[in-house]
Coordinates of C-alpha atoms and ligand atoms in Angstrom, one line a residue:
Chain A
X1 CA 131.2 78.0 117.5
X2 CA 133.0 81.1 117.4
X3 CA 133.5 80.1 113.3
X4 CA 129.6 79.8 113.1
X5 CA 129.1 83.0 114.4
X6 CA 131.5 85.2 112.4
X7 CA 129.9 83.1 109.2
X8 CA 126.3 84.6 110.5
X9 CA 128.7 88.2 111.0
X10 CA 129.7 87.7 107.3
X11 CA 126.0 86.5 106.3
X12 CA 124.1 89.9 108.2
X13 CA 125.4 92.6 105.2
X14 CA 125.1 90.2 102.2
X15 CA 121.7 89.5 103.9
X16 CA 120.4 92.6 104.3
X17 CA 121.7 93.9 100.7
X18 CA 119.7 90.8 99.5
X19 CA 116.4 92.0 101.1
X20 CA 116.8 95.1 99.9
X21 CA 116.6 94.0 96.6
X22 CA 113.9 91.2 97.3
X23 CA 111.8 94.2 98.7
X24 CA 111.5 95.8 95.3
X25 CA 110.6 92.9 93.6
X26 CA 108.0 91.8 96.3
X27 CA 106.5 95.7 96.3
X28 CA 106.1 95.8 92.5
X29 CA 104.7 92.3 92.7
X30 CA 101.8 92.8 95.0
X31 CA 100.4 96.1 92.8
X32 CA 100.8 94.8 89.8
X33 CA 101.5 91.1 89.9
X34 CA 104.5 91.5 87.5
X35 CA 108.0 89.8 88.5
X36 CA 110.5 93.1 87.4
X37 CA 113.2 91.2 86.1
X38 CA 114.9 94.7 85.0
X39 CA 115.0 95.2 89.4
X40 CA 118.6 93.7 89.5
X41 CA 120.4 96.2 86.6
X42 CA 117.8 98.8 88.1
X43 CA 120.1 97.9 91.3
X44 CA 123.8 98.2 89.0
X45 CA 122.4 101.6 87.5
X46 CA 122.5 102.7 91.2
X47 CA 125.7 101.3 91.8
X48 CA 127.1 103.0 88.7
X49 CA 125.5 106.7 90.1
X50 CA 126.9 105.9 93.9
X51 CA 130.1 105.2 92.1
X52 CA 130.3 108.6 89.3
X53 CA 129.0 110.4 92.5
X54 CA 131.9 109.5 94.8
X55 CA 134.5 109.4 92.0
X56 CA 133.3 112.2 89.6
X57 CA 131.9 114.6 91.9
X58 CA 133.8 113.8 95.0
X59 CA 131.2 114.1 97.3
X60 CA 131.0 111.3 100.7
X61 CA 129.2 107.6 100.4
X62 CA 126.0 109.1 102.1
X63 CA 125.2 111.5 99.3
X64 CA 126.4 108.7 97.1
X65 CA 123.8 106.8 98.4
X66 CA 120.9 109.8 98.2
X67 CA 122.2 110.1 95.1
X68 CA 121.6 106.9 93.6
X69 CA 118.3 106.1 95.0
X70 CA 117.0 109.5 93.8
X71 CA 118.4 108.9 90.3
X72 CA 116.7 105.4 90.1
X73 CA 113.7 106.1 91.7
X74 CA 113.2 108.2 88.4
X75 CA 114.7 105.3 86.6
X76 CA 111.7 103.2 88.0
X77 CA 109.0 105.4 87.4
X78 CA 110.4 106.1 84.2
X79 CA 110.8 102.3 82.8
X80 CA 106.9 101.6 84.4
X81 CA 105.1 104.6 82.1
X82 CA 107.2 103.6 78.9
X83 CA 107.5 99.7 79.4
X84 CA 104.9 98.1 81.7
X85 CA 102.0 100.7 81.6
X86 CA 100.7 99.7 78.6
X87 CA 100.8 96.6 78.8
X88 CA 98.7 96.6 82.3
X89 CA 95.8 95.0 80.8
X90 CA 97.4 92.3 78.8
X91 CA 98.7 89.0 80.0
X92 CA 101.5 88.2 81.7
X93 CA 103.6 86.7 79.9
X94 CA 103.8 89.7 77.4
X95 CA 104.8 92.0 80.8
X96 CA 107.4 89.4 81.8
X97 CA 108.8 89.3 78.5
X98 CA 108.7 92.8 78.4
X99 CA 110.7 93.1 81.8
X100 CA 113.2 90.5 80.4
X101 CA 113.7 93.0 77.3
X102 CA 114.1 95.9 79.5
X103 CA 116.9 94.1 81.5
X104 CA 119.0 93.6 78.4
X105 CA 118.4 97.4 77.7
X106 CA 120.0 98.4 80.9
X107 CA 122.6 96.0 81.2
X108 CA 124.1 96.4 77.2
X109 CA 123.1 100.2 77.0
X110 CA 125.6 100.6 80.2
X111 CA 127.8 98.2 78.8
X112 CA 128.3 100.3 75.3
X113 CA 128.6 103.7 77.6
X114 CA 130.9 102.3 79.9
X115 CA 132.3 99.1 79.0
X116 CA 132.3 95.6 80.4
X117 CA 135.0 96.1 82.4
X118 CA 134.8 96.4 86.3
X119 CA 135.4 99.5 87.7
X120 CA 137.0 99.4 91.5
X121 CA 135.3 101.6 94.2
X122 CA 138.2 103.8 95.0
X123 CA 139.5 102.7 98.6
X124 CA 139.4 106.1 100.1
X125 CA 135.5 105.6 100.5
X126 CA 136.3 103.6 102.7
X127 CA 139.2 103.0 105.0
X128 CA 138.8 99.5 106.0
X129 CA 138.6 99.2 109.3
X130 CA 138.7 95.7 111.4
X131 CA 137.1 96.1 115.1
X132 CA 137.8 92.9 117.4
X133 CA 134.3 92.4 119.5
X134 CA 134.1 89.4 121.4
X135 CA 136.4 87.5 119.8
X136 CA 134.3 87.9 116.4
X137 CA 135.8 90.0 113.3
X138 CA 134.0 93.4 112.0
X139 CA 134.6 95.8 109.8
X140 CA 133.4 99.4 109.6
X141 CA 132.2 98.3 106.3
X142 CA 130.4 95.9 107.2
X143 CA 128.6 98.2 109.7
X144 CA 127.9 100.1 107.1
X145 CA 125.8 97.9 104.6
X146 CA 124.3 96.2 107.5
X147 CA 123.1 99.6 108.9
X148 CA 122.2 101.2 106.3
X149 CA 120.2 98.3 105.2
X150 CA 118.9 98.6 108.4
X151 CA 117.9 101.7 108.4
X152 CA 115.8 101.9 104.7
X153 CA 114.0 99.0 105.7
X154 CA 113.0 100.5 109.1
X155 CA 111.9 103.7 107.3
X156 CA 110.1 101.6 104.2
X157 CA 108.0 99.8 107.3
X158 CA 107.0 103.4 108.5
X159 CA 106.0 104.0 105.3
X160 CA 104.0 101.5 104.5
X161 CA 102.5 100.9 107.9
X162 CA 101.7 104.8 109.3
X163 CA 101.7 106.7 106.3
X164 CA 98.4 107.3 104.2
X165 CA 100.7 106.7 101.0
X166 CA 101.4 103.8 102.6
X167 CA 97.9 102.5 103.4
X168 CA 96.9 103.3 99.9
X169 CA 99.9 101.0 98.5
X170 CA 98.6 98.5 100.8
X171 CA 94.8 99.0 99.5
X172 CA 96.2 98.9 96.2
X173 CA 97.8 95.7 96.5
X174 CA 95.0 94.1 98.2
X175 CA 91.4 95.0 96.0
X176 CA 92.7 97.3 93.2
X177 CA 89.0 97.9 92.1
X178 CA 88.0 99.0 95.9
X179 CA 90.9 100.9 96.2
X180 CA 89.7 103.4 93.2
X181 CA 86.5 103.5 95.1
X182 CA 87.8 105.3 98.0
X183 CA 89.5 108.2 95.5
X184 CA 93.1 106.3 95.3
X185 CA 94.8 106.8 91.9
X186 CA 96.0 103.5 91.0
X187 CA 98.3 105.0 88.4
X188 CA 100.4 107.1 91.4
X189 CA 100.3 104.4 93.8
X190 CA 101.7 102.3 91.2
X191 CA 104.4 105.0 90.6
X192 CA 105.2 105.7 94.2
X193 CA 105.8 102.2 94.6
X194 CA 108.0 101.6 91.5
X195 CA 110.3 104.8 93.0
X196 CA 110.3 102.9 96.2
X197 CA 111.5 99.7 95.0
X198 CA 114.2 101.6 92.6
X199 CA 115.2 103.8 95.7
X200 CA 116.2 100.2 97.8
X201 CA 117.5 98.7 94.8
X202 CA 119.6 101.3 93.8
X203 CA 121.1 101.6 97.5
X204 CA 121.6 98.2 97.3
X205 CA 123.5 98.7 94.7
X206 CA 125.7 101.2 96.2
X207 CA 125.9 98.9 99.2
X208 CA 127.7 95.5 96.7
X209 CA 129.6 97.9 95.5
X210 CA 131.5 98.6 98.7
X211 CA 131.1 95.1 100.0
X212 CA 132.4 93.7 96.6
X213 CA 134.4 96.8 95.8
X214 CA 134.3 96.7 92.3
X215 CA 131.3 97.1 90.1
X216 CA 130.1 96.3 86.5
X217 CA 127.3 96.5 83.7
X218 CA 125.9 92.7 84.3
X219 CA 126.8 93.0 88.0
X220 CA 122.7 93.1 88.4
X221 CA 122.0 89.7 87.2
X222 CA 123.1 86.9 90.0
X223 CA 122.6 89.0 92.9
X224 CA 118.8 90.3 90.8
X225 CA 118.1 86.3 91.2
X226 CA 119.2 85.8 94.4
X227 CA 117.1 88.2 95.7
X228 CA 114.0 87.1 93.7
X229 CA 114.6 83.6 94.9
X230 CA 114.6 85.5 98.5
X231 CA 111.1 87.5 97.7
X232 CA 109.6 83.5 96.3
X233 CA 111.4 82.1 99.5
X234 CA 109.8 84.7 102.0
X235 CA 106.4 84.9 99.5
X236 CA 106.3 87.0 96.7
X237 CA 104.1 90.1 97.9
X238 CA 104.6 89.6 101.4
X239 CA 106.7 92.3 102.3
X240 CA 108.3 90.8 105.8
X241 CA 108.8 88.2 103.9
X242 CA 111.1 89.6 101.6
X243 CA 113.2 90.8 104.3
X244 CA 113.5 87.6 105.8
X245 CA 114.0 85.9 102.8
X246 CA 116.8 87.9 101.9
X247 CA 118.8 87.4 105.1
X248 CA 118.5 83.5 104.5
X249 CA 119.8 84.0 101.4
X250 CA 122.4 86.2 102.5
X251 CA 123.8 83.8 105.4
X252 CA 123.5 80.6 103.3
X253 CA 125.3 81.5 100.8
X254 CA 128.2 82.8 103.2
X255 CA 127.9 79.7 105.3
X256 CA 128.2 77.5 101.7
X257 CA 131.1 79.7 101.1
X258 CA 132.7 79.4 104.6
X259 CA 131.9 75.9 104.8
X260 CA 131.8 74.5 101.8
X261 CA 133.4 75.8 98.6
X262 CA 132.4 79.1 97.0
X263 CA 132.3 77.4 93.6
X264 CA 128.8 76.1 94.9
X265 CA 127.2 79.4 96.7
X266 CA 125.6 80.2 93.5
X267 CA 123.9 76.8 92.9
X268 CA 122.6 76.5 96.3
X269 CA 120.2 79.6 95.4
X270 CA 118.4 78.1 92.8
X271 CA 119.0 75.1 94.7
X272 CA 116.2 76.7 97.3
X273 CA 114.2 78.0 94.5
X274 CA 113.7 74.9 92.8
X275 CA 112.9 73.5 96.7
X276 CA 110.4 76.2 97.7
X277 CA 108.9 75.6 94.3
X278 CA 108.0 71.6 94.9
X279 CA 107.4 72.1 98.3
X280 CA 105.4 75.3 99.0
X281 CA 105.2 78.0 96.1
X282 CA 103.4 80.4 98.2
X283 CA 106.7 80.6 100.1
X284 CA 108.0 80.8 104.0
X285 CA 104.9 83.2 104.8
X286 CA 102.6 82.7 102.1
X287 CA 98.7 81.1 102.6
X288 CA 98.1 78.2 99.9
X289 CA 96.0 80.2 97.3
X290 CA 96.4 77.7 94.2
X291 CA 97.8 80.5 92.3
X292 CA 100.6 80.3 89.7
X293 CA 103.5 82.5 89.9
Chain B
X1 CA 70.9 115.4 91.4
X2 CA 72.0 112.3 89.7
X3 CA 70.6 111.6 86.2
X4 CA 71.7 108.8 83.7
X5 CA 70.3 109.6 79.8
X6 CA 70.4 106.3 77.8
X7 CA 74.4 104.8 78.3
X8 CA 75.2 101.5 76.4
X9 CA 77.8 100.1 78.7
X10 CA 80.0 97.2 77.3
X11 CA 81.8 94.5 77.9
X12 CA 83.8 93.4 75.1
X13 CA 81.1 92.0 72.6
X14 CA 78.9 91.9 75.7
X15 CA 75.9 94.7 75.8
X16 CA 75.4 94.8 79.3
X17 CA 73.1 98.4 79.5
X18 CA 71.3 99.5 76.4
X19 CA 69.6 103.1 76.4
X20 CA 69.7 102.8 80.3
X21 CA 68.3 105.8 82.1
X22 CA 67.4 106.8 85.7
X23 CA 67.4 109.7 87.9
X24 CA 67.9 110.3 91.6
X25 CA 66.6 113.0 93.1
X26 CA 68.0 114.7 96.3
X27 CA 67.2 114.0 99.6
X28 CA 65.6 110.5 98.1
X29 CA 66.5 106.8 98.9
X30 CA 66.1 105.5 94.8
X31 CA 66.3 101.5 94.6
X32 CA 67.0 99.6 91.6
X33 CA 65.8 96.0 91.8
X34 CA 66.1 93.1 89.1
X35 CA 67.6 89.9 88.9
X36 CA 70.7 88.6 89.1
X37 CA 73.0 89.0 86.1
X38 CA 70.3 92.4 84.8
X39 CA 73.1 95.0 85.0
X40 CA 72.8 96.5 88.3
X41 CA 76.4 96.3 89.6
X42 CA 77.5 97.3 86.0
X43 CA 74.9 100.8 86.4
X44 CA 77.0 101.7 89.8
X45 CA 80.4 100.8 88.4
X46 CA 79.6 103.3 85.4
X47 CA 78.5 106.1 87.6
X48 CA 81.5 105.6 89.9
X49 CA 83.5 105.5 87.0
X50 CA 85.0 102.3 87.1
X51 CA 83.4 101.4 83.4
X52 CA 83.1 104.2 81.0
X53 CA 79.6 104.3 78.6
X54 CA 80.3 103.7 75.0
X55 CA 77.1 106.2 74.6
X56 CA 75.4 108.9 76.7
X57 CA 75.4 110.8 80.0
X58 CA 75.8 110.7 83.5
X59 CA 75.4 113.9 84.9
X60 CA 75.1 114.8 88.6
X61 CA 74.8 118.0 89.8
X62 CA 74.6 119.9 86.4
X63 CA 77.9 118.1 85.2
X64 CA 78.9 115.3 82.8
X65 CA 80.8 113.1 85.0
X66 CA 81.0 110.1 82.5
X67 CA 84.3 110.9 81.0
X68 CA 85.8 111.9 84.9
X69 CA 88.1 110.3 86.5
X70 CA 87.2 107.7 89.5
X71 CA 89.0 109.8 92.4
X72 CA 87.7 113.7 91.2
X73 CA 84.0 111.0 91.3
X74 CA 84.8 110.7 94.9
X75 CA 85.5 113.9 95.3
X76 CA 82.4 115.5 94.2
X77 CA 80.5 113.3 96.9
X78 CA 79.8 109.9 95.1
X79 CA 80.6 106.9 97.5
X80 CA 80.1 103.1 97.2
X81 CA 79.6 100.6 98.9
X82 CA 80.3 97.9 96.6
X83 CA 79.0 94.1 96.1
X84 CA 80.3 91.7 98.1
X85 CA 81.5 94.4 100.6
X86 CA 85.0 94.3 99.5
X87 CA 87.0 95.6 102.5
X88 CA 90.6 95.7 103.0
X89 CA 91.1 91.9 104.5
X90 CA 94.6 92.4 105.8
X91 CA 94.4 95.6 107.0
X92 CA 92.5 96.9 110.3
X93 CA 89.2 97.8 110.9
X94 CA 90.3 101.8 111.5
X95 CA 92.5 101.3 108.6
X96 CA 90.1 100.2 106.6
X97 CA 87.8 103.9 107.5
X98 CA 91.2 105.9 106.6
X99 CA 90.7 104.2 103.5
X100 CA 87.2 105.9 103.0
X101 CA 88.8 109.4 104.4
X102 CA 91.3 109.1 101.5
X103 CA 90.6 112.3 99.4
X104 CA 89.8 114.6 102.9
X105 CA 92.5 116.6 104.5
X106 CA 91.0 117.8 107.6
X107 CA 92.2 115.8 110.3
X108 CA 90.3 116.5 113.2
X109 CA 86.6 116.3 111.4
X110 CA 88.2 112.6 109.9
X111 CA 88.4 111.3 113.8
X112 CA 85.2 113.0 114.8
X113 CA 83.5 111.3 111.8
X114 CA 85.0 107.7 112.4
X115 CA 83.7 108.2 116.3
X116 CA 80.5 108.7 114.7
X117 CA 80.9 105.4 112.5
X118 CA 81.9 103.3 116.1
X119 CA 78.8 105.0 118.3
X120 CA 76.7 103.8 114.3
X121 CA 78.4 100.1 114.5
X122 CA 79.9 99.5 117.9
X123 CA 81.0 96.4 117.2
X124 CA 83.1 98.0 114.8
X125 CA 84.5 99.8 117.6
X126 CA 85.4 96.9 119.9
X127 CA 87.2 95.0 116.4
X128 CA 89.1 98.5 116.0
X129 CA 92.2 97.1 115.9
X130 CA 91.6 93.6 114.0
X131 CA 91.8 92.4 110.6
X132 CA 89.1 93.5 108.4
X133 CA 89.6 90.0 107.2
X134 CA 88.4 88.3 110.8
X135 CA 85.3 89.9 111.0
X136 CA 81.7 88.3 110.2
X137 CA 79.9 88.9 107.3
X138 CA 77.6 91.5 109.2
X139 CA 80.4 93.3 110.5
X140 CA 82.2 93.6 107.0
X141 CA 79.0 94.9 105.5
X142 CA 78.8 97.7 108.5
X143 CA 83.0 98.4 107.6
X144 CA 81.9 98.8 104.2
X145 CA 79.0 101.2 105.0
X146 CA 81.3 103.1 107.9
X147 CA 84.1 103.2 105.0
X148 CA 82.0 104.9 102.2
X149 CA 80.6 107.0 105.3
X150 CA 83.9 108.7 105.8
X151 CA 84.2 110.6 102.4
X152 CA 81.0 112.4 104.0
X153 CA 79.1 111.1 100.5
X154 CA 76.4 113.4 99.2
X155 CA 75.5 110.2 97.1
X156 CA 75.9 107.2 98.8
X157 CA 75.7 103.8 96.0
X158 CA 75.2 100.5 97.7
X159 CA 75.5 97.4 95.8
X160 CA 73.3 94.4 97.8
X161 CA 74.3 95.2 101.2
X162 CA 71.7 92.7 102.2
X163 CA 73.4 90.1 100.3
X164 CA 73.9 86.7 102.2
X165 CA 73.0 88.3 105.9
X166 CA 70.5 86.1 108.0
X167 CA 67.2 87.9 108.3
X168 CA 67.5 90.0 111.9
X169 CA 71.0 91.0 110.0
X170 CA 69.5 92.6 107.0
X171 CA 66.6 94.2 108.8
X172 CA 69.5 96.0 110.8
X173 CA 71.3 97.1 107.9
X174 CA 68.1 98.6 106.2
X175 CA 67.3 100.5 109.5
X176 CA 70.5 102.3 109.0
X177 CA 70.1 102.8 105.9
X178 CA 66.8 104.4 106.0
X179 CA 68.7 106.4 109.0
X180 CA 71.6 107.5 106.8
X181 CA 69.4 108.9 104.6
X182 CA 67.2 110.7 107.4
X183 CA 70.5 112.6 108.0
X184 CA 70.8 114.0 104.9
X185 CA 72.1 111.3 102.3
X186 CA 71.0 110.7 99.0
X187 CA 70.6 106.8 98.5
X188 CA 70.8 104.5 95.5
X189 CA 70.0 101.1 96.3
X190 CA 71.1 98.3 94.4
X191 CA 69.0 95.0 95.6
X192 CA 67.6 91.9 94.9
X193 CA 65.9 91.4 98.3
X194 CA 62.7 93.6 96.4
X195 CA 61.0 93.3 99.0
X196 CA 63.0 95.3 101.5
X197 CA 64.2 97.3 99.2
X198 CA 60.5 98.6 97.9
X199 CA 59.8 99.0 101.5
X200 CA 62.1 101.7 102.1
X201 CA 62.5 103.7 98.8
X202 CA 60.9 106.3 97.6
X203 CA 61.5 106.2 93.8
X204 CA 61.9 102.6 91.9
X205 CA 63.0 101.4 88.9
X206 CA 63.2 97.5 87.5
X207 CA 66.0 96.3 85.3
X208 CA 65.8 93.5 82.8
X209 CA 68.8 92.4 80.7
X210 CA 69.9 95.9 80.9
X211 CA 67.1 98.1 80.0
X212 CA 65.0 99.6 82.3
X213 CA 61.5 98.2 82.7
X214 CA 59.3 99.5 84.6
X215 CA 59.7 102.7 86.8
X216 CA 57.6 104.7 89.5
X217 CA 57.0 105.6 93.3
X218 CA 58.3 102.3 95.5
X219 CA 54.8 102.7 96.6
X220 CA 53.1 101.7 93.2
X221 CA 55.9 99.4 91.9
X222 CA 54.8 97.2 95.4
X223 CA 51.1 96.7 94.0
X224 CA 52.1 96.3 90.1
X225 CA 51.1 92.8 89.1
X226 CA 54.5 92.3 87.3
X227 CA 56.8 93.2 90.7
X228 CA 54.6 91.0 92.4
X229 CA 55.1 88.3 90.4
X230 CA 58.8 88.5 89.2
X231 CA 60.5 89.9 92.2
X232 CA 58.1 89.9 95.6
X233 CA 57.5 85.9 95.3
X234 CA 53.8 86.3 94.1
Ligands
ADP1 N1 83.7 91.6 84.0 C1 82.7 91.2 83.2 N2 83.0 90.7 82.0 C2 82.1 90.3 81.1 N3 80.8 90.3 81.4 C3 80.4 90.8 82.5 C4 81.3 91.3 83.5 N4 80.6 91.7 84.6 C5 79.4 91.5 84.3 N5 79.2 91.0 83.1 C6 77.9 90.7 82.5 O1 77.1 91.8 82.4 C7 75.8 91.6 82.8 C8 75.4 92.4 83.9 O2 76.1 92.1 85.1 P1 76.0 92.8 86.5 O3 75.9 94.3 86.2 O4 77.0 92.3 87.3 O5 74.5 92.3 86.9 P2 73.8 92.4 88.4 O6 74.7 93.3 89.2 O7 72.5 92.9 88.1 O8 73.7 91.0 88.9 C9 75.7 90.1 83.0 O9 75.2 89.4 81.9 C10 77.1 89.7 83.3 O10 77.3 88.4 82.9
MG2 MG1 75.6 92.7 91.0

């Protein structure tokens, strides 16, 4: 029992990194119906800023983290108006290929720059740190992530529940057409939310790093899928769903590694996607609409 | 105050308005009947500024506004109320009136206007809290009325806001909107219900295939042989 638990302990910070990244994809899904395959290396170019931050500039984790979701909150906006904009009223396939091409940008433009090599997070970030609660094992850096995580989301669900930016994403989202009948510019909503999603991502990013401790160029791709496979799982859109989605991710594939053999943790994700798929597409929270991902 | 001089408006190969023009004046309730498919909704998108004219004008208040961006529309005091009501399903029913406040900044005339909009619909009121989404057909059409309300329109654009409403429904909604207009609201009605519509306007025009047809005082257009015939059921 005691096992089980610290596997769910273990599970909670890969979990909530997971729905982090889920969030972004399930944000830029339900404005614009595109799947942002480029969110995962949007996610590695964060790490890569937490990282120069700490290492170049010397300054603490938490400015790290500001840091990096600043940068690629730019980054977001940035890759929308050059990549996705103008291709808003074609079909798409030509966006999702286009968001397959600009995740091969990212990844080999930061592999040329900075090599393929990984690059450790250097320890004094973070003294490790093991507290003894209850008989279960955890460490300040796992309080951390999990925390952190915490935090953003609660302050992403202000956002989008109090704030009038907030409503108008939601507007958005629902009747784009309505929406510009009320005054909302669809071009900044779509903006704000694409600088959302690259803020989370990009702390996420920060956040593997020092649960992995050591980052690289292509370091966006499995945990980019596993989170999509946790925005499908929790129903792409639906933004509690996403969170949700993330943290089964996150404690399944601890409790595959715990229990079973790590070789497998990867498999079982797109075991579950492949699952959700023949079983119910719309995902853990989604209503039946007949509509094809 | 609102004048259109001869747009074509497009849709792809699609001529949907040739050399349409109108004109509202201040102060008026204008209606613009014809059947289904004639153009109407396609007139209101265009002034709003969802569609843009290939050729021509809309002007309102002095000012070109065909080239102008949908929100600065809004801004200048044009609000719709669009077909099929269209209100925020999944969020709430005071949500939904924020919506409509979007552009305004001044907070406290925002919550004295949406207490005006719940003494207008109090149903509304009561469903404050619920799902746009869970309420009746009537009630959407009210949240859609209350919603374009709360920009404070000079120029208020309704699309068939009698559209699938039982009878004692749609008599309601005209009342109000004979009594938004007694307050000070220019109206432009989009209908097919004739009928009602003729009953309440001042100015009319017909539309056809996208041109307009015939034109005059709601008055005459109720006695004209043709209305009688195409649109009032004999
Ligand atoms: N999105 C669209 N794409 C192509 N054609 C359209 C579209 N919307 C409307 N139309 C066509 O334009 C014409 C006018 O439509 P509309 O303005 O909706 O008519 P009404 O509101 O009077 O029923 C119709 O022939 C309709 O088929
Ligand atoms: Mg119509």
């Amino acid at each position: 029992m005691l096992e089980f638990m610290q596997q769910i302990v273990n599970g909670l910070s890969l979990g909530a990194i997971y729905a982090l990244i889920a969030l972004g994809y399930t944000m830029v899904y339900g404005i614009i119906k595109l799947i942002n395959f480029a969110h995962g290396d949007i996610m590695m170019v964060g790490a890569f800023v937490g990282f120069f931050s700490v290492t170049m500039l010397g300054v603490n984790i938490f400015v790290a983290l500001l840091a990096a979701m600043a940068f690629c909150a730019l980054l977001g906006v940035a890759i929308e108006k050059v990549a996705y904009k103008p291709l808003r009223q074609s079909t798409r396939i030509a966006a999702l290929i286009t968001a397959i091409g600009v995740s091969l940008f990212l990844e080999y433009v930061m592999v040329y720059f900075f090599t393929p090599n990984q690059r450790v997070f250097p320890a004094e970030t973070f003294s490790l740190h093991n507290y003894h609660i209850a008989g279960l094992v955890i460490s300040n850096k796992d309080m951390f992530v999990f925390g952190s995580a915490i935090i953003l989301m609660i302050i992403l669900q202000y956002i989008i529940k109090r704030t009038r930016t907030g409503k108008a994403m939601r507007a958005v989202s629902i009747d784009q057409e309505a929406a510009v009948l009320m005054g909302i510019s669809v071009d900044k909503t779509i903006s704000i939310t694409f600088a959302i999603g690259s803020a989370l991502a990009a702390a996420a990013g920060v956040l593997i790093g020092i649960y992995y401790n050591t980052i690289n160029p292509l370091m966006g791709i499995i945990p980019g899928l596993k989170a999509f496979v946790a925005a499908v799982l929790g129903g792409i859109g639906i933004i509690p769903g996403a969170m949700v989605g993330g943290f089964v991710m996150g404690m399944l594939e601890t409790m595959v590694s715990g229990y079973g053999s790590s070789l497998y943790r990867d498999a079982v994700a797109f075991g579950v996607l492949i699952l959700i798929l023949l079983i119910k597409p719309s995902g853990l929270f989604g209503k039946n609409t007949g509509e094809k991902v | 105050m609102l004048t259109i001089n001869e747009i074509d408006v497009y849709y792809g190969a699609i001529h949907a308005l040739k050399k349409m023009s109108l004109a509202v004046e201040e102060g008026t309730i204008v209606t613009l009947i014809g059947a289904n498919g004639a153009g109407k909704t396609t007139t209101l998108k265009t002034i709003s500024g969802i569609l843009r004219p290939k050729n021509g004008t809309v002007v309102y208040k002095g000012k070109d506004i065909s080239k102008t961006a949908p929100e600065k529309i809004v801004s200048l005091g044009i609000s719709q109320v669009p077909e099929g009501r269209r209100v925020f399903q999944t969020m709430s029913v005071m949500e939904n009136l924020e919506m409509g406040a979007y552009l305004r900044k001044d907070k406290k005339e925002i919550a004295a206007d949406m207490e005006n909009v719940f003494v207008r619909f109090p149903r509304l009121k009561e469903r404050r809290k619920q799902m746009a989404g869970t309420l009746s057909g009537g009630e959407q059409q009210m949240l859609a009325i209350g919603r374009a309300l709360m920009a404070r329109p000079e120029l208020l654009l309704m699309d068939e806001p009698s559209m699938g409403l039982a009878p004692l429904l749609v008599k309601e909604i005209f009342e109000i909107i004979k009594d938004i207009n007694a307050r000070g609201t220019t109206i432009l009605l989009v209908e097919q219900n004739a009928n009602m519509a003729l009953s309440i306007a001042d100015q009319a025009f017909v539309i056809e295939t996208g041109e307009i047809v015939l034109k005059g005082s709601a008055q005459q257009l109720m006695k004209s042989e043709e209305v009688k015939k195409a649109y009032l059921g004999g």
